[in-house]
Amino acid sequence: MLGREGMDLEVKEFLEKVTAASGVSGFEGTVASLIREAWAPLADEIRTDTMGSLIARRAARADGGLAPRPAGAGPAAADGPAGTQVAGEGWREAGGRGPLRVMMAAHMDEIGLMVSKIEEGGFLRFTTVGGFDRRVLPAQEVLVHGREDLPGVIGVKPPHLLPREEAEKPYKMEDMYIDVGLEETRVRDLVRVGDPITVGYGCRSLQGELVAGKGMDDRAGVATLHACLQELARLQHPHDVFLVATVQEEVGLKGAVTSAYGIAPDVGVAVDVEFAEQPGLPEDLTVELDKGPVIAVGPNIHPYVFSVLEKVAKEEGIPHQVRVVPGRSGTDAWAIQVTREGIPTGLIGIPLRYMHTSVEVASVADIKRAGRLLARFVMALDAEALACWRWEA
Amino acid sequence: MKEETRELIRNLTEAFGPSGQEEQVRELIASLMRPHVDGVRTDALGNLICTRGARRVGTAGGPAATAGRPGAAGTATAEAGAGGGKKVMLAAHMDEIGIIVTHIDDKGFLRFGTIGGVMPHRCLGQRVVFANGTVGVFGHEKLDDPKDLKFERMFVDIGASSRAEAEEKVRIGDAAAFTRPLERAGNRLVAKAMDDRIGCAVLVEVARRLGTSPHEVYFVFTVQEEVGLRGARTAAFGLAPDVAIAVDITLTGDTPKAETMEVSLGKGAAIKVKDASLICHPGLRRSLEETARAHGIAYQLEILERGGTDAGAMQLTREGVPAGVISVPCRYAHTPSEMVDEGDVEACIELLVKALEGPLEW
Amino acid sequence: MTAHAQDPGRETHPGWEASANRETSAPPARGPYDEEAELLGQLSEAAGISGWEGEVRGIIRGQLEKMGVCYRTDHLGNIIAYRGPDDEHAGLRVMLAAHMDEVGLVVSGIDKSGLLRFRKVGGIDDRVLVSKSVLVGKNRVPGVIGAKPIHLQQPKEQENPFRAEELFVDIGARNKEEAEKVAKVGDPIVFATRFTRLDERRARGKAFDDRAGCLVLLGALQEKYRVPVYGVFTVQEEVGLRGAQVAAYAIAPGLGLALEGTVCSDTPGSEEHLQATRMGAGPAISVMDAATIHNRRVIERLVEVAGKAGIPYQLRRTTSGGNDAGRIHLARAGAAAGGLSVPCRYIHSPASVLDLEDVVNTRRLLVEFLHSLEEGWTP
């Protein structure tokens, strides 16, 4: 068993590794294999589903209090309508006793670019995969994943040659191209339309606990699941836990839609990034960096899940912040909640500055705190309480 | 292209079927498909599902079986698919864009809402037809500036001179589609509703030409694609396929000062990499590319910046389905004069036939 | 008739704690529509923004229990009631949906000064927010959304509407600490609109979209049907039809009918062909909207039933908007969709207006339609 220090180091190392790896939405294979390598020793079962999401299962430990369900046994297939009940009794059939199936999801894909055309001279035109602000693209370092990985740069016309009024406007997508510095014939040999492109830098340490790099959204969440898994490995946890590194979140929460359907969990929690304060953003839209993970509240969040998360954070003395998400959370939680007949869902946020740039800044301390919070959440979840939980009148 | 195929395309493009009112085109396709498949049925939303070489019965399990109307579902023989075959869902949407009547005024003019991506300026001078054959033309209120041309200032004139006369032919909620005959222009074909009757034509031809295949193939002619990939979504849930391939049109970048796009008319079948609705399964995409290369079928890779296809809906079905798209390059999409190249159409048919005859593995 | 309806002078009173849990000591129902007005008043004044539908759920549960109707509450908070044969698979399964949630606001932050920052929940036009009376949180703390006095504005300022981000709720707290005693981040905020009868038939209130639908659905569940009928009071319609999606998955209906308080613009400056519905002209039958193309056989059946029973109706004359039917008909392998709506003027604002006769006729048409469904009929 690792000591406290060892654990800490490892979360940061894990984060450095996975943020450096490429994993543009739809092309997550490289980062997935790194995560698989790290999680496999601690999981009872690990698999990749049809869409490519990585699912690590850690079964309930028998001496955690309850007998584990046989592997793979989900809730009864929901074929017909669920039974009706006597007036006023509320829902008491769903969970019942026994270990719950708890799904925790963080997406491993990152926003990126894709080759859309090879121009004369070997310059590459590109399209975006996920929501890039085109203003952050000029002069970025990129890696084009062709037959080989080719380093390149996003070129634009030099300011000297631009009319003044043009220089006052942001570059348009059609004015930008990628230059990999090779002859056209060589480019055509190595690159094809549809090849993914990653933008930006790997992880670098800033002062204190802060780190910067591309893909913190949502590798910070994946690192949180990693920290949680390490913590769970030391615990006799009473529930089955499914840690899911989802794919294609940035293009429409797709991995969460299908993996949640497949797992059919009793409870779901998504871990994603949350806007941290920075100049120019309204205070009530942001949280503080390095002051603990965010527990979200709003229509996307089941009140019972929220209450357990908050209670655990308070009892364990884990610094945390509460933020309201008034509607669409834009995270995997949004998809998980409406899977099948509906799943009680929670959302944990890792504060992050400069979201969707290639220099996203997060705090390793927040990640570790969130990991511990999730593990303790699993310990505190009560199947009976969830089954008897009644929506307030 | 054989005259027979051209006639097929003519009949399909000239058929009536705006989203939600696909009855006529469905009837036509059902009659074309029956000789080549083992079973034909229509599901709750109106998708036409034709099965060939199905080896399992009661395929989807659960409520899927109850959702479709009782029909010839699952009556297929175990002719194919003894070893390692897959359950393949092919989808082409049979609906087309159009308009729907929302108001009839005292003088008998019709006001309307749109079905799918119809643009005001593309309607000027056009004619529409209703399911019962009533023909109408577009008109608009007096405009000070052509930019003021908006649907709420436009109307359809069916030649009625009073509300009562109009109501004899048309009711609120009736849909109309553009009307235009198919024309040949060199090796190219021009018609309304190429999007996506050309996909329907490809599927019908594939059903005609397909030899032995290890796969259980579902030819699905979907409804309501133009209003949000709706039919494909429910059909895919019901079928729960192992692989899904949509056949639809894509845009091109080969006309004067067009948007940057790698696809050209006449350069072969387009194998989709990505559009706004999905990133195609890379393995399936590569498998289609290999099939094309192995059989010398011309193909091009496609990235479509805007617009989606049924594959986007099929991919997210249940636990996820590997999904891909074979696209027919098409100029002037969503106008009554959509143009495709005969060679491209043949390449799409050929590619799909060869893919289905192969192992479809990656 | 509700007490405060007879006392229009009190309408603008910021607090209405008494009204939500008011005793049933109101005078017994007398005139036509009094019964409907009584229950609609309760439903309308209850707070229930998307995700915080508790008060509405409480009223509906109370009604269902009084009626002796079976129901359950699912994981998102939908109430699913059942009316039909013992065998839930005997015949076409029908899902009726009316959403409990309304558009509103939620506290997103508290300033040092004690003013509350808020975010919108669901689609509200920023321009209707300013100068309104609101209630905050479970304890209905009264507050107001203030505005800069016109005297202090530059002439140009009035050309730009107030944006929600610039506005705040003033609950009278002198500082953050004082505000935190009665309000917290995540507290829902609703408009403090009192339900008011304008005359025998017309009424004004908030959230008729879709408490009018809830009232129609409660009415329809009074009767028993030959086919399995599920009455679902859904949550989170206004933030993306979320409740209906999971309820439809659970029920797997063959036909889904959404019951709505729908847009009505039979008002000055609105051209005839742009009026989606007309108030007082009976239930609006949907033919198509942004989320659904409604099933033609269902539309025909509704029209036929209305004709036979002599119930006035109108076809909804717009293709914009969308409701729960959009998710229901795409659940699992698909279902037929229908839509029946009560015309409501000024929906998604703090005060809307409807005609109680439309409510009654919508319920009548729905009930007649459900009774007309015999075993074996499919859309």
PDB file of N, CA and C in Angstrom, chain A residues 27-59:
ATOM      1  N   PHE A  27     -11.274   9.602 -31.491  1.00  0.00           N
ATOM      2  CA  PHE A  27      -9.959   8.973 -31.692  1.00  0.00           C
ATOM      3  C   PHE A  27      -9.234   8.878 -30.353  1.00  0.00           C
ATOM      4  N   GLU A  28      -9.885   8.215 -29.395  1.00  0.00           N
ATOM      5  CA  GLU A  28      -9.368   8.223 -28.033  1.00  0.00           C
ATOM      6  C   GLU A  28      -8.460   7.043 -27.728  1.00  0.00           C
ATOM      7  N   GLY A  29      -8.147   6.225 -28.729  1.00  0.00           N
ATOM      8  CA  GLY A  29      -7.412   4.981 -28.497  1.00  0.00           C
ATOM      9  C   GLY A  29      -6.137   5.134 -27.687  1.00  0.00           C
ATOM     10  N   THR A  30      -5.325   6.139 -28.016  1.00  0.00           N
ATOM     11  CA  THR A  30      -4.031   6.292 -27.343  1.00  0.00           C
ATOM     12  C   THR A  30      -4.197   6.572 -25.862  1.00  0.00           C
ATOM     13  N   VAL A  31      -5.021   7.545 -25.556  1.00  0.00           N
ATOM     14  CA  VAL A  31      -5.188   7.883 -24.144  1.00  0.00           C
ATOM     15  C   VAL A  31      -5.897   6.743 -23.414  1.00  0.00           C
ATOM     16  N   ALA A  32      -6.799   6.058 -24.112  1.00  0.00           N
ATOM     17  CA  ALA A  32      -7.522   4.954 -23.476  1.00  0.00           C
ATOM     18  C   ALA A  32      -6.569   3.856 -23.030  1.00  0.00           C
ATOM     19  N   SER A  33      -5.558   3.576 -23.856  1.00  0.00           N
ATOM     20  CA  SER A  33      -4.669   2.483 -23.475  1.00  0.00           C
ATOM     21  C   SER A  33      -3.827   2.860 -22.258  1.00  0.00           C
ATOM     22  N   LEU A  34      -3.473   4.128 -22.133  1.00  0.00           N
ATOM     23  CA  LEU A  34      -2.736   4.573 -20.934  1.00  0.00           C
ATOM     24  C   LEU A  34      -3.581   4.414 -19.680  1.00  0.00           C
ATOM     25  N   ILE A  35      -4.843   4.799 -19.813  1.00  0.00           N
ATOM     26  CA  ILE A  35      -5.739   4.721 -18.651  1.00  0.00           C
ATOM     27  C   ILE A  35      -5.970   3.257 -18.275  1.00  0.00           C
ATOM     28  N   ARG A  36      -6.170   2.435 -19.297  1.00  0.00           N
ATOM     29  CA  ARG A  36      -6.388   1.011 -19.049  1.00  0.00           C
ATOM     30  C   ARG A  36      -5.218   0.416 -18.263  1.00  0.00           C
ATOM     31  N   GLU A  37      -4.023   0.779 -18.685  1.00  0.00           N
ATOM     32  CA  GLU A  37      -2.813   0.280 -18.034  1.00  0.00           C
ATOM     33  C   GLU A  37      -2.804   0.655 -16.548  1.00  0.00           C
ATOM     34  N   ALA A  38      -3.215   1.900 -16.272  1.00  0.00           N
ATOM     35  CA  ALA A  38      -3.176   2.379 -14.892  1.00  0.00           C
ATOM     36  C   ALA A  38      -4.286   1.775 -14.040  1.00  0.00           C
ATOM     37  N   TRP A  39      -5.429   1.524 -14.649  1.00  0.00           N
ATOM     38  CA  TRP A  39      -6.584   1.064 -13.867  1.00  0.00           C
ATOM     39  C   TRP A  39      -6.652  -0.455 -13.727  1.00  0.00           C
ATOM     40  N   ALA A  40      -6.135  -1.159 -14.720  1.00  0.00           N
ATOM     41  CA  ALA A  40      -6.309  -2.617 -14.747  1.00  0.00           C
ATOM     42  C   ALA A  40      -5.909  -3.303 -13.435  1.00  0.00           C
ATOM     43  N   PRO A  41      -4.765  -2.925 -12.840  1.00  0.00           N
ATOM     44  CA  PRO A  41      -4.370  -3.648 -11.624  1.00  0.00           C
ATOM     45  C   PRO A  41      -5.366  -3.503 -10.479  1.00  0.00           C
ATOM     46  N   LEU A  42      -6.160  -2.445 -10.492  1.00  0.00           N
ATOM     47  CA  LEU A  42      -7.062  -2.196  -9.364  1.00  0.00           C
ATOM     48  C   LEU A  42      -8.510  -2.570  -9.668  1.00  0.00           C
ATOM     49  N   ALA A  43      -8.766  -3.013 -10.898  1.00  0.00           N
ATOM     50  CA  ALA A  43     -10.148  -3.311 -11.281  1.00  0.00           C
ATOM     51  C   ALA A  43     -10.380  -4.813 -11.326  1.00  0.00           C
ATOM     52  N   ASP A  44     -11.616  -5.221 -11.088  1.00  0.00           N
ATOM     53  CA  ASP A  44     -11.964  -6.636 -11.194  1.00  0.00           C
ATOM     54  C   ASP A  44     -12.185  -7.022 -12.640  1.00  0.00           C
ATOM     55  N   GLU A  45     -12.547  -6.034 -13.440  1.00  0.00           N
ATOM     56  CA  GLU A  45     -12.856  -6.311 -14.834  1.00  0.00           C
ATOM     57  C   GLU A  45     -12.675  -4.993 -15.565  1.00  0.00           C
ATOM     58  N   ILE A  46     -12.148  -5.056 -16.766  1.00  0.00           N
ATOM     59  CA  ILE A  46     -11.991  -3.813 -17.517  1.00  0.00           C
ATOM     60  C   ILE A  46     -12.292  -4.098 -18.981  1.00  0.00           C
ATOM     61  N   ARG A  47     -13.102  -3.253 -19.596  1.00  0.00           N
ATOM     62  CA  ARG A  47     -13.459  -3.497 -20.992  1.00  0.00           C
ATOM     63  C   ARG A  47     -13.676  -2.179 -21.732  1.00  0.00           C
ATOM     64  N   THR A  48     -13.686  -2.293 -23.044  1.00  0.00           N
ATOM     65  CA  THR A  48     -13.963  -1.142 -23.886  1.00  0.00           C
ATOM     66  C   THR A  48     -15.281  -1.424 -24.581  1.00  0.00           C
ATOM     67  N   ASP A  49     -16.197  -0.488 -24.553  1.00  0.00           N
ATOM     68  CA  ASP A  49     -17.495  -0.769 -25.180  1.00  0.00           C
ATOM     69  C   ASP A  49     -17.485  -0.383 -26.664  1.00  0.00           C
ATOM     70  N   THR A  50     -18.615  -0.567 -27.313  1.00  0.00           N
ATOM     71  CA  THR A  50     -18.680  -0.378 -28.765  1.00  0.00           C
ATOM     72  C   THR A  50     -18.198   0.999 -29.210  1.00  0.00           C
ATOM     73  N   MET A  51     -18.567   2.009 -28.464  1.00  0.00           N
ATOM     74  CA  MET A  51     -18.182   3.370 -28.847  1.00  0.00           C
ATOM     75  C   MET A  51     -16.736   3.677 -28.486  1.00  0.00           C
ATOM     76  N   GLY A  52     -16.149   2.858 -27.603  1.00  0.00           N
ATOM     77  CA  GLY A  52     -14.764   3.077 -27.224  1.00  0.00           C
ATOM     78  C   GLY A  52     -14.568   3.532 -25.792  1.00  0.00           C
ATOM     79  N   SER A  53     -15.657   3.699 -25.050  1.00  0.00           N
ATOM     80  CA  SER A  53     -15.521   4.093 -23.648  1.00  0.00           C
ATOM     81  C   SER A  53     -14.865   2.968 -22.860  1.00  0.00           C
ATOM     82  N   LEU A  54     -14.000   3.358 -21.929  1.00  0.00           N
ATOM     83  CA  LEU A  54     -13.287   2.376 -21.110  1.00  0.00           C
ATOM     84  C   LEU A  54     -14.051   2.212 -19.802  1.00  0.00           C
ATOM     85  N   ILE A  55     -14.400   0.976 -19.464  1.00  0.00           N
ATOM     86  CA  ILE A  55     -15.211   0.728 -18.268  1.00  0.00           C
ATOM     87  C   ILE A  55     -14.469  -0.206 -17.326  1.00  0.00           C
ATOM     88  N   ALA A  56     -14.105   0.302 -16.157  1.00  0.00           N
ATOM     89  CA  ALA A  56     -13.430  -0.520 -15.140  1.00  0.00           C
ATOM     90  C   ALA A  56     -14.422  -0.790 -14.019  1.00  0.00           C
ATOM     91  N   ARG A  57     -14.587  -2.064 -13.694  1.00  0.00           N
ATOM     92  CA  ARG A  57     -15.539  -2.414 -12.634  1.00  0.00           C
ATOM     93  C   ARG A  57     -14.799  -2.896 -11.403  1.00  0.00           C
ATOM     94  N   ARG A  58     -15.188  -2.361 -10.285  1.00  0.00           N
ATOM     95  CA  ARG A  58     -14.682  -2.850  -9.013  1.00  0.00           C
ATOM     96  C   ARG A  58     -15.882  -3.313  -8.222  1.00  0.00           C
ATOM     97  N   ALA A  59     -15.939  -4.615  -8.008  1.00  0.00           N
ATOM     98  CA  ALA A  59     -17.115  -5.179  -7.348  1.00  0.00           C
ATOM     99  C   ALA A  59     -17.126  -4.821  -5.871  1.00  0.00           C
TER     100      ALA A  59
END
